[in-house]
Coordinates of C-alpha atoms in Angstrom, one line a residue:
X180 CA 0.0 0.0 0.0
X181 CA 1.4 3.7 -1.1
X182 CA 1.3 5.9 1.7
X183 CA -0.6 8.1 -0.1
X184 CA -3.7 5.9 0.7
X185 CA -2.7 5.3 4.3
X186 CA -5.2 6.8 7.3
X187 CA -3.3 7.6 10.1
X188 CA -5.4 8.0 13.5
X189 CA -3.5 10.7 16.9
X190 CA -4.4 10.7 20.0
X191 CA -2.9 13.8 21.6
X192 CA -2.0 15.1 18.2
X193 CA -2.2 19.1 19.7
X194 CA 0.5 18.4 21.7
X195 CA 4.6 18.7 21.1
X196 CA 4.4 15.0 19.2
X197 CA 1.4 15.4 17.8
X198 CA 1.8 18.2 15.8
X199 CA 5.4 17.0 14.6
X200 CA 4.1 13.6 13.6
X201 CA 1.0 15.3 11.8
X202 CA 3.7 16.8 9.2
X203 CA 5.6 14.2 8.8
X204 CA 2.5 11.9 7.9
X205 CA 0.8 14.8 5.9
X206 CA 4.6 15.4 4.0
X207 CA 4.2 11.1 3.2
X208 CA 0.7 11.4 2.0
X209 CA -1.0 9.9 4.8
X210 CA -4.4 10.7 5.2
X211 CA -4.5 12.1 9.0
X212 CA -7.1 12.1 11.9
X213 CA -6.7 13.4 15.2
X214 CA -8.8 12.7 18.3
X215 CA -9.2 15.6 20.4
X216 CA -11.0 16.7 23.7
X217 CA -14.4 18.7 23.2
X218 CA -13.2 21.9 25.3
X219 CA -15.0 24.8 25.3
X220 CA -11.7 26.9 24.5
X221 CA -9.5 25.6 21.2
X222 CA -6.1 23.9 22.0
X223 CA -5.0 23.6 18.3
X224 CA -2.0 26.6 18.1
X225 CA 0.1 23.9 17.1
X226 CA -1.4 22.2 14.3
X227 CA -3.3 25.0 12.9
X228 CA -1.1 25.5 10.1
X229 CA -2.2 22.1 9.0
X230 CA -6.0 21.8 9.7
X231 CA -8.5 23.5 6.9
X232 CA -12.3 23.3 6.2
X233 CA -12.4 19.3 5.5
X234 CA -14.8 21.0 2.3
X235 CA -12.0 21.9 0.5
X236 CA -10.4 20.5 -2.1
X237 CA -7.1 18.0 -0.9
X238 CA -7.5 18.2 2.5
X239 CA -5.8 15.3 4.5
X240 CA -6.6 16.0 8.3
X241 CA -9.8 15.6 10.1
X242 CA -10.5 16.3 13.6
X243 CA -12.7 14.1 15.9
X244 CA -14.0 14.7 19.1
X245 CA -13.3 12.0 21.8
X246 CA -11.5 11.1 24.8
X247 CA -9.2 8.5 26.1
X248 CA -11.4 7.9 29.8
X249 CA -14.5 7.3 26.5
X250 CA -14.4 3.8 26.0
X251 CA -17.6 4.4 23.0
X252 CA -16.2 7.5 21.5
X253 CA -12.2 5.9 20.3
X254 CA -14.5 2.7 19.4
X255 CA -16.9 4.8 17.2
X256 CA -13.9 7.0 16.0
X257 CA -11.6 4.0 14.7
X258 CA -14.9 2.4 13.2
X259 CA -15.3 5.6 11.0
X260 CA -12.2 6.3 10.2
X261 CA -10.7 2.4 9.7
X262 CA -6.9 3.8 9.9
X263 CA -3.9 1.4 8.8
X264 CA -2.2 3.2 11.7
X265 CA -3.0 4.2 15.2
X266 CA -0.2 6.0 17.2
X267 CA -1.3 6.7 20.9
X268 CA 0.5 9.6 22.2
X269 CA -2.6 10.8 24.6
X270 CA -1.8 11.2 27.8
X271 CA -1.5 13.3 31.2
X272 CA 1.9 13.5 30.6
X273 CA 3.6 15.6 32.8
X274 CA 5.6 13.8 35.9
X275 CA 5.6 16.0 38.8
X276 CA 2.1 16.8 38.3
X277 CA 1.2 13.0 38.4
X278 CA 1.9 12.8 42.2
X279 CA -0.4 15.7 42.3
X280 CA -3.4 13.4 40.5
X281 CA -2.5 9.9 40.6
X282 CA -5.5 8.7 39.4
X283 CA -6.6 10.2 36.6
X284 CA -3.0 10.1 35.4
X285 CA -3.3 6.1 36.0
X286 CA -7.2 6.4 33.7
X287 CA -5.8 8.7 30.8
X288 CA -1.8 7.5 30.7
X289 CA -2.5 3.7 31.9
X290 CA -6.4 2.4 30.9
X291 CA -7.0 5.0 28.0
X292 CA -4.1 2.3 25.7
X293 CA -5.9 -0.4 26.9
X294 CA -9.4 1.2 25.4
X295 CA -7.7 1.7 22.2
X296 CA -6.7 -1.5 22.1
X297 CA -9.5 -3.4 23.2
X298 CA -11.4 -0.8 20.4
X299 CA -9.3 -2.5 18.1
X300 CA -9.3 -5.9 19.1
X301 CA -13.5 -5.9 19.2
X302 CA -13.4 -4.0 15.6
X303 CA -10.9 -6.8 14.6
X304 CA -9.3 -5.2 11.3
X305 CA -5.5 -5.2 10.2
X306 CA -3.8 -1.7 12.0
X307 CA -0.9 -1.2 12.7
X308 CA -0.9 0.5 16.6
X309 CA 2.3 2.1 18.5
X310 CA 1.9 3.3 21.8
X311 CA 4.0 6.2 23.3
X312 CA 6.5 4.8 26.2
X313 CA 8.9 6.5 28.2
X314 CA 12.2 6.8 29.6
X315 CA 10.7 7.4 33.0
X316 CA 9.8 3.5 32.7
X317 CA 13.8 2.9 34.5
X318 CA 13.3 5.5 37.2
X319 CA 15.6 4.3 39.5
X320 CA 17.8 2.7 37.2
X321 CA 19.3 -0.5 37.6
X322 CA 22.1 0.0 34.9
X323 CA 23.7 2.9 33.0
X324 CA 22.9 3.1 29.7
X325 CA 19.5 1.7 29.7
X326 CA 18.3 -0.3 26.6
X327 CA 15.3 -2.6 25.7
X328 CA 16.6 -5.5 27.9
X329 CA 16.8 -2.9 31.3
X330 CA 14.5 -3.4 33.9
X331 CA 11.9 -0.8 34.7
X332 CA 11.4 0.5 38.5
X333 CA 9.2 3.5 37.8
X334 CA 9.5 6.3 40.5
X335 CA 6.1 8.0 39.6
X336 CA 2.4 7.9 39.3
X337 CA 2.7 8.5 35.5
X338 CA 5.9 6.1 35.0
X339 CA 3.5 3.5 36.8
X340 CA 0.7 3.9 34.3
X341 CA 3.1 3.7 31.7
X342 CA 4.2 0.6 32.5
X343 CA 0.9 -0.5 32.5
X344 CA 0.2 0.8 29.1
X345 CA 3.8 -0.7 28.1
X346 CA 2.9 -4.3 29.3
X347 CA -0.3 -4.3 27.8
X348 CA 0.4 -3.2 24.7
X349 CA 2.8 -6.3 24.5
X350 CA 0.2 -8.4 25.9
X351 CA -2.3 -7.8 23.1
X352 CA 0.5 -8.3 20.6
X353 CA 1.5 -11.3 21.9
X354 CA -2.3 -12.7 23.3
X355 CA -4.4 -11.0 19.9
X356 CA -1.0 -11.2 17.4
X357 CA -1.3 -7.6 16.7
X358 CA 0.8 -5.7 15.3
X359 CA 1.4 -3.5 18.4
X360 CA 4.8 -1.3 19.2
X361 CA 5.9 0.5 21.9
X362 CA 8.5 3.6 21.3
X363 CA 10.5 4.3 24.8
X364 CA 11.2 6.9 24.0
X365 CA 14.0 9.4 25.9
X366 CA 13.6 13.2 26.7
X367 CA 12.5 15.1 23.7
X368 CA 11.8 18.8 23.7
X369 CA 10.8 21.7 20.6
X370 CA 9.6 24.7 21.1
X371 CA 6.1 23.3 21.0
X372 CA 7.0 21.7 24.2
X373 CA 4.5 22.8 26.8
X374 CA 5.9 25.6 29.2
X375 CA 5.5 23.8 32.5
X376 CA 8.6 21.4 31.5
X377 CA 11.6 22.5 32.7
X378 CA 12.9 22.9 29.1
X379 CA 10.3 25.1 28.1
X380 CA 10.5 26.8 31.5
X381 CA 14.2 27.6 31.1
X382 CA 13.7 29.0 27.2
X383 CA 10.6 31.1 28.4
X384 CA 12.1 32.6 30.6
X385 CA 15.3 33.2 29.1
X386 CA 13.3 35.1 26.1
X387 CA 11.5 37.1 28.9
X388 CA 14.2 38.1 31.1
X389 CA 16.2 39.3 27.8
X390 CA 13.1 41.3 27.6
X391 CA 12.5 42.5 31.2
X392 CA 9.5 41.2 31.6
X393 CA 10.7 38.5 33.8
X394 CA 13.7 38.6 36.6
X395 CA 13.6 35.1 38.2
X396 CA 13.4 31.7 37.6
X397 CA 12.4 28.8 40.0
X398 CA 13.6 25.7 39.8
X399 CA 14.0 22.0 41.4
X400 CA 16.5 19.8 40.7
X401 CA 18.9 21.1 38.7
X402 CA 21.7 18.3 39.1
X403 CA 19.0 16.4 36.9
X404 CA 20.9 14.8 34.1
X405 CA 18.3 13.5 30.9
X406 CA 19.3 11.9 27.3
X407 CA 17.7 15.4 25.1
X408 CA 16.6 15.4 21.5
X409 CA 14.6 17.1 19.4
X410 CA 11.2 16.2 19.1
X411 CA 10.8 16.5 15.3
X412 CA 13.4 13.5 15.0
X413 CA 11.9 11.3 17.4
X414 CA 8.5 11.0 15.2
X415 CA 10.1 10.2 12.4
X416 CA 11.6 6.6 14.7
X417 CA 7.6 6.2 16.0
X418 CA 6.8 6.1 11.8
X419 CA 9.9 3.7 11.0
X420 CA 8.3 1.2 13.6
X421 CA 5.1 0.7 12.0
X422 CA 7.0 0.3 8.8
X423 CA 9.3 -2.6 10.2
X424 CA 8.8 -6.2 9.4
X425 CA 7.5 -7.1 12.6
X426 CA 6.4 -5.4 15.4
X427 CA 9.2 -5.0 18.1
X428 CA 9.7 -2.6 20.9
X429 CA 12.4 0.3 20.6
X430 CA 14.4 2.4 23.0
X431 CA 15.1 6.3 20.8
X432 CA 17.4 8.8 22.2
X433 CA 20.6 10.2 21.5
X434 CA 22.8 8.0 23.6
X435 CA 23.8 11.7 25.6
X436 CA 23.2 12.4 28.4
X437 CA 23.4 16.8 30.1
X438 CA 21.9 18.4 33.3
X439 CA 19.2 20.8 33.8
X440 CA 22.5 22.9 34.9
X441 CA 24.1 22.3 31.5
X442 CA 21.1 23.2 29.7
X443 CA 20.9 26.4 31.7
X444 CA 24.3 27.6 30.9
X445 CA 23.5 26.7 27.1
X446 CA 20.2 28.6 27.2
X447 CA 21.0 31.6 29.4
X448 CA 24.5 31.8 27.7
X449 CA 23.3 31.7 24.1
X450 CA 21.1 34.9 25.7
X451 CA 24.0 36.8 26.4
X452 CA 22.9 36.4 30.0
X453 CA 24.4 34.6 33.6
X454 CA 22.1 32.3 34.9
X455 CA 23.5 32.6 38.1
X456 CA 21.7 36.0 38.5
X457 CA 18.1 34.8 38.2
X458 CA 17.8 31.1 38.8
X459 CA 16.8 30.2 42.2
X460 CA 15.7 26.9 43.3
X461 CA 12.4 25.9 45.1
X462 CA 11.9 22.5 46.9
X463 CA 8.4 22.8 45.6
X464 CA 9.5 21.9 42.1
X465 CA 11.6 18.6 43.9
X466 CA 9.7 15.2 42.9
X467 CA 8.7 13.0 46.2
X468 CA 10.8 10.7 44.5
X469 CA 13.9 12.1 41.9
X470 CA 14.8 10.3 39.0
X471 CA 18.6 11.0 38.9
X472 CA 20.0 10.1 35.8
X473 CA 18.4 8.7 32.4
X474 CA 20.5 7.6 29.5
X475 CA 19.8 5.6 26.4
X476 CA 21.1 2.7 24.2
X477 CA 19.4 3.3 21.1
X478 CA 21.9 0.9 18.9
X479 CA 18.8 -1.4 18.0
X480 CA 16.8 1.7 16.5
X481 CA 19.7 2.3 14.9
X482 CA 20.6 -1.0 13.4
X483 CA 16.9 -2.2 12.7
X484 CA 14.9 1.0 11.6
X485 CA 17.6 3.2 10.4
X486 CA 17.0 5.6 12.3
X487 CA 19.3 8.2 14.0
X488 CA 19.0 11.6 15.6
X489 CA 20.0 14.7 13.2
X490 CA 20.0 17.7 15.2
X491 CA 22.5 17.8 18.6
X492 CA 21.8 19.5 22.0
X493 CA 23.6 22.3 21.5
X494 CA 21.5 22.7 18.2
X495 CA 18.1 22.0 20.0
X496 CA 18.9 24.9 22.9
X497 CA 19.7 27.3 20.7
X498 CA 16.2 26.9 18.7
X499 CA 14.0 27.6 21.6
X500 CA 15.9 30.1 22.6
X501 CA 15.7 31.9 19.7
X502 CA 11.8 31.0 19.2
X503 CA 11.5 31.9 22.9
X504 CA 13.3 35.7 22.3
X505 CA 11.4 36.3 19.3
X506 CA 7.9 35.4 21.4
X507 CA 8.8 37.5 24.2
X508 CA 9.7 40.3 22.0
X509 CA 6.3 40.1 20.4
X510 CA 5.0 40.0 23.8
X511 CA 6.6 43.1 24.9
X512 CA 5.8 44.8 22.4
X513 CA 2.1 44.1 22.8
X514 CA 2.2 45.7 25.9
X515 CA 3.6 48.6 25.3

């Protein structure tokens, strides 16, 4: 099958991944379809520059209302739309909030794969399904770097219901033989990243304090180290998985690993500014339980999808900096 007759079904598709994978699918000739949340404010800023009036002509991306906690409306969904792919990347994704609430984190992040995959497994057609892992899976890690063989010992609410989403993602691929994936997938950050994670943070309010609209900066942990890419590369690895022989799961990340601290000197530096002068840290933003160090073996990626990661660290900081200068510049000048 060409991809230019492929349907391609997102959850979370207005978020960071999303919105990259929703490109790169619409650039193939996929036909795309997103599932989002009725809201009564829109949450599209990021894929607006894809989605048009589905009446005109050569439009490939549709929007559908639904919910991963909705059982009947991803059911309904994947019966209308019959994708040859389904990429779950849906979730309450954000760690530190998690411990905050535990259990919707566990519904959305752990149950809502399982709906999708029972959705499919009652519908019972050939698709293709990948499910977003994540790093946080190895917590407290049990071995330095961590590959697909590394045991997990997840150290929050949401790295708990992603190892419940993990494990049963593998169990309906090896129970149902569907052709189900999971991508762990290490730290990845853009400048669609949302601005409560600490990369975002960091570029926000480097652009605002270059600005003056902003003097300091709280922060947790910044002896933190994390395996950073850039989000734009990592969907193109989540694609390559579906298009492998079989279906397999995959640890992507750049095999690299750099503190919050390092990434502060990066972004503050690249500012022309000393982050010593407006970072101050806050035990508030410390996790009940730290996850220390994460680094990735992504050799198998590598070897068995071709994949590798194009644009360094250095490269990545300096991009939302810049995008995060330019938007606080704009916002300045807005106010004034």
């Amino acid at each position: 099958m060409s991809n230019a007759s492929k349907k391609a079904l997102i959850t979370g598709i207005t978020g960071q991944d999303g919105s990259f994978l929703a490109e790169l699918l619409l650039e193939k000739g996929y036909e795309v379809h997103g599932v989002v949340r009725r809201s009564s404010s829109f949450n599209t800023g990021r894929i607006e520059h894809l989605y048009r009036d589905p009446h005109e002509s050569g439009i490939r991306m549709l929007l559908h209302y639904g919910d991963l906690n909705d059982a009947s409306s991803l059911q309904g969904i994947i019966g209308e739309v019959r994708p040859d792919e389904i990429y779950n990347l849906g979730a309450q994704s954000h760690v530190r909030v998690s411990f905050d609430i535990p259990e919707y984190t566990a519904e959305v992040t752990g149950i809502g794969a399982l709906r999708m995959l029972e959705s499919l497994r009652k519908l019972d057609y050939p698709c293709k399904f990948y499910q977003a892992s994540s790093s946080e899976l190895y917590g407290k890690v049990v071995e330095t770097p961590q590959r697909e063989t590394t045991p997990f010992h997840p150290r929050s609410p949401y790295a708990v219901a992603k190892a419940y989403s993990f494990y049963i993602t593998q169990n309906y691929r090896e129970a149902y033989g569907m052709f189900a994936v999971n991508g762990i997938l290490f730290n990845h950050e853009s400048e669609r990243r949302g601005e409560t994670f600490v990369t975002r943070k960091i570029t926000r309010a480097v652009g605002r304090i270059k600005h003056g609209l902003q003097r300091e900066l709280f922060l947790g942990n910044i002896e933190a180290k994390r395996d950073w890419g850039f989000a734009g590369d990592y969907v193109d690895a989540m694609w390559r998985m579906l298009q492998h022989e079989t279906a397999d799961d995959f640890v992507v990340g750049t095999g690299e690993t750099h503190s919050v601290r390092e990434f502060l000197e990066l972004a503050f530096g690249h500012a022309g500014l000393d982050w010593r002068e407006h970072v101050k840290i806050d035990q508030r933003y410390f996790r009940p339980a730290e996850v220390d160090l994460l680094l990735s073996d992504p050799s198998k990626a590598k070897r068995e999808l071709g994949w590798a990661p194009k644009m360094s660290f250095p490269q990545l900081v300096r991009r939302m900096v810049d995008h995060d200068v330019a938007l606080a510049a704009r916002e300045k000048r807005a106010a004034e």
